[in-house]
XYZ file of C-alpha atoms in Angstrom:
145
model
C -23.745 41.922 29.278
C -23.659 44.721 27.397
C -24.574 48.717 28.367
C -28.250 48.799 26.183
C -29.208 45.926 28.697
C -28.129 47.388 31.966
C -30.596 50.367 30.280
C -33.550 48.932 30.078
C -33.123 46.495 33.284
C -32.767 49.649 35.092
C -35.428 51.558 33.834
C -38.157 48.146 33.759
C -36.716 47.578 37.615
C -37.283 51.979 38.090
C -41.285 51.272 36.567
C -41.438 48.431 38.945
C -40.207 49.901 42.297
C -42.138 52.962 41.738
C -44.928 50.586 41.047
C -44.321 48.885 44.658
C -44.239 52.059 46.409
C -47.421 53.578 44.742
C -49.567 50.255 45.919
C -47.968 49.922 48.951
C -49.048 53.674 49.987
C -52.347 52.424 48.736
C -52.827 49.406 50.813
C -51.031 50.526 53.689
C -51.672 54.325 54.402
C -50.308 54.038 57.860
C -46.489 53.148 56.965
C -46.757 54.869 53.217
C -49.716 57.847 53.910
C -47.030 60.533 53.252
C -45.929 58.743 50.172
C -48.129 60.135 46.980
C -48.378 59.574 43.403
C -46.541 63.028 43.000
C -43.268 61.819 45.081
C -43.572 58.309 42.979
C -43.656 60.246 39.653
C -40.801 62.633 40.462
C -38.664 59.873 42.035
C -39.153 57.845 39.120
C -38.570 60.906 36.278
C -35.347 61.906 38.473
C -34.052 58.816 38.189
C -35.080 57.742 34.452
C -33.711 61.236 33.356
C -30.062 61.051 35.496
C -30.017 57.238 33.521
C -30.657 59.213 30.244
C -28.050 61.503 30.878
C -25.469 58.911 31.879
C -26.121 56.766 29.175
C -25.605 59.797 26.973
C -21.402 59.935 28.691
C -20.735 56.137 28.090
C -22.744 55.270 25.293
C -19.909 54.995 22.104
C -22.543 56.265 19.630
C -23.374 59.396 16.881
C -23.346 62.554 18.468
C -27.017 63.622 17.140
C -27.801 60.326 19.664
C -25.674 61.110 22.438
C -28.049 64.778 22.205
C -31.320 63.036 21.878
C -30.507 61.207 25.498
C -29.752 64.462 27.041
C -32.971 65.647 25.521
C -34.956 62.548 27.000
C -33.119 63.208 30.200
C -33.656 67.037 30.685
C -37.396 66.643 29.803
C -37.777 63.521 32.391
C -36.507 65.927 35.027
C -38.347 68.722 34.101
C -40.951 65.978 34.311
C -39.536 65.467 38.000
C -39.492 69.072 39.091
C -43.309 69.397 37.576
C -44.217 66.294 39.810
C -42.559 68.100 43.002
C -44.992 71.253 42.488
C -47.422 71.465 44.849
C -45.768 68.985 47.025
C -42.344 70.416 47.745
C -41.813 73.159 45.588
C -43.475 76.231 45.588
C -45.089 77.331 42.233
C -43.160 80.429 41.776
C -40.076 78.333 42.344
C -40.947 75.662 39.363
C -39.850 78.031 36.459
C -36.328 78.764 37.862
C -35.391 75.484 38.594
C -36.612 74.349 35.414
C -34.842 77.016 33.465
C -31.402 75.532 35.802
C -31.999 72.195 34.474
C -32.334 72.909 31.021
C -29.556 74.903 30.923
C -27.326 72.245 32.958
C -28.426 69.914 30.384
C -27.503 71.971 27.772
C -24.248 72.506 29.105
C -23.845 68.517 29.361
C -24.820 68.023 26.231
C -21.886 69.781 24.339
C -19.636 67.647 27.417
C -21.273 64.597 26.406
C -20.118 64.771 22.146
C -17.234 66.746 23.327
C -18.016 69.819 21.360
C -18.853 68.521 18.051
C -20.931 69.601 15.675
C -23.724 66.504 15.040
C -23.386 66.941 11.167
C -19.945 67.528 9.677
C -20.273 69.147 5.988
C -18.227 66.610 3.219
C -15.698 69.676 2.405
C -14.952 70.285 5.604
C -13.087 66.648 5.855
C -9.476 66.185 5.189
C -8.189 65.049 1.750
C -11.856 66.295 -0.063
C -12.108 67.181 -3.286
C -14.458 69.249 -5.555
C -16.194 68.224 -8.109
C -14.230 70.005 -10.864
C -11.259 68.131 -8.979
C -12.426 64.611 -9.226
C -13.614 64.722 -13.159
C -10.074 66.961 -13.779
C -7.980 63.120 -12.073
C -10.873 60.793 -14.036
C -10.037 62.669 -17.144
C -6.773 61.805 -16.557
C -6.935 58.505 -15.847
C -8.647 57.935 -19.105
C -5.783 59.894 -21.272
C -3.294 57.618 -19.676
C -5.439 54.135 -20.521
């Protein structure tokens, strides 16, 4: 199978299991009472985002793509911390943490395309020629015929 399907089987099986958990702390408050739509929500962002991120490393695709994941990603887990607020996380600790994810996902975004730039100019490629350059050769192909 290939990696695009792994991808959305694992995020359809994420929405499902977080599904599960949500109605079984519903219908079963004894087992699942300390289990709230806030923990769901931030399990579930966590784990869509680290999928985002990873397909981002082994996906063999255009670098303005490979950024876009790491996008998705770091705004699923700012997602995740968000969720956590008020649950786990103290409110004055929600801005830090978010700053550190952003920033690790910036820094794994210029891992991720290895440092390149997501547009590369035409005349910054090897063997390209001006304007001036290619009439000057078609010029001379039309002496010669």
């Amino acid at each position: 199978m290939k990696k695009k399907v792994f991808f959305k089987v694992g995020v359809a099986l994420i929405f499902v299991a977080a599904a599960v958990v949500w109605l079984l702390s519903v219908l079963m408050p004894e087992k699942f009472g300390n289990i709230d739509l806030g923990w769901v929500i931030a399990v579930a962002c966590g784990l869509l985002g680290a999928m985002f991120i990873l397909r981002a490393f082994l996906d063999k695709t255009l670098t303005f793509v490979k950024k876009f994941y790491v996008l998705c990603g770091a705004a699923l887990l700012v997602a995740a911390v968000l969720a956590l607020v008020g649950t786990l996380i103290e409110s004055k600790l929600a801005l830090p943490i978010i700053a550190i994810v952003i920033t690790v996902c910036a820094l794994l975004s210029v891992l991720a395309v290895g440092g390149k730039k997501w547009d590369t100019a035409d005349n910054e490629k090897v063997g390209y020629k001006t304007y001036r350059e290619r009439k000057a050769e078609e010029e001379k192909a039309n002496e010669k015929k």
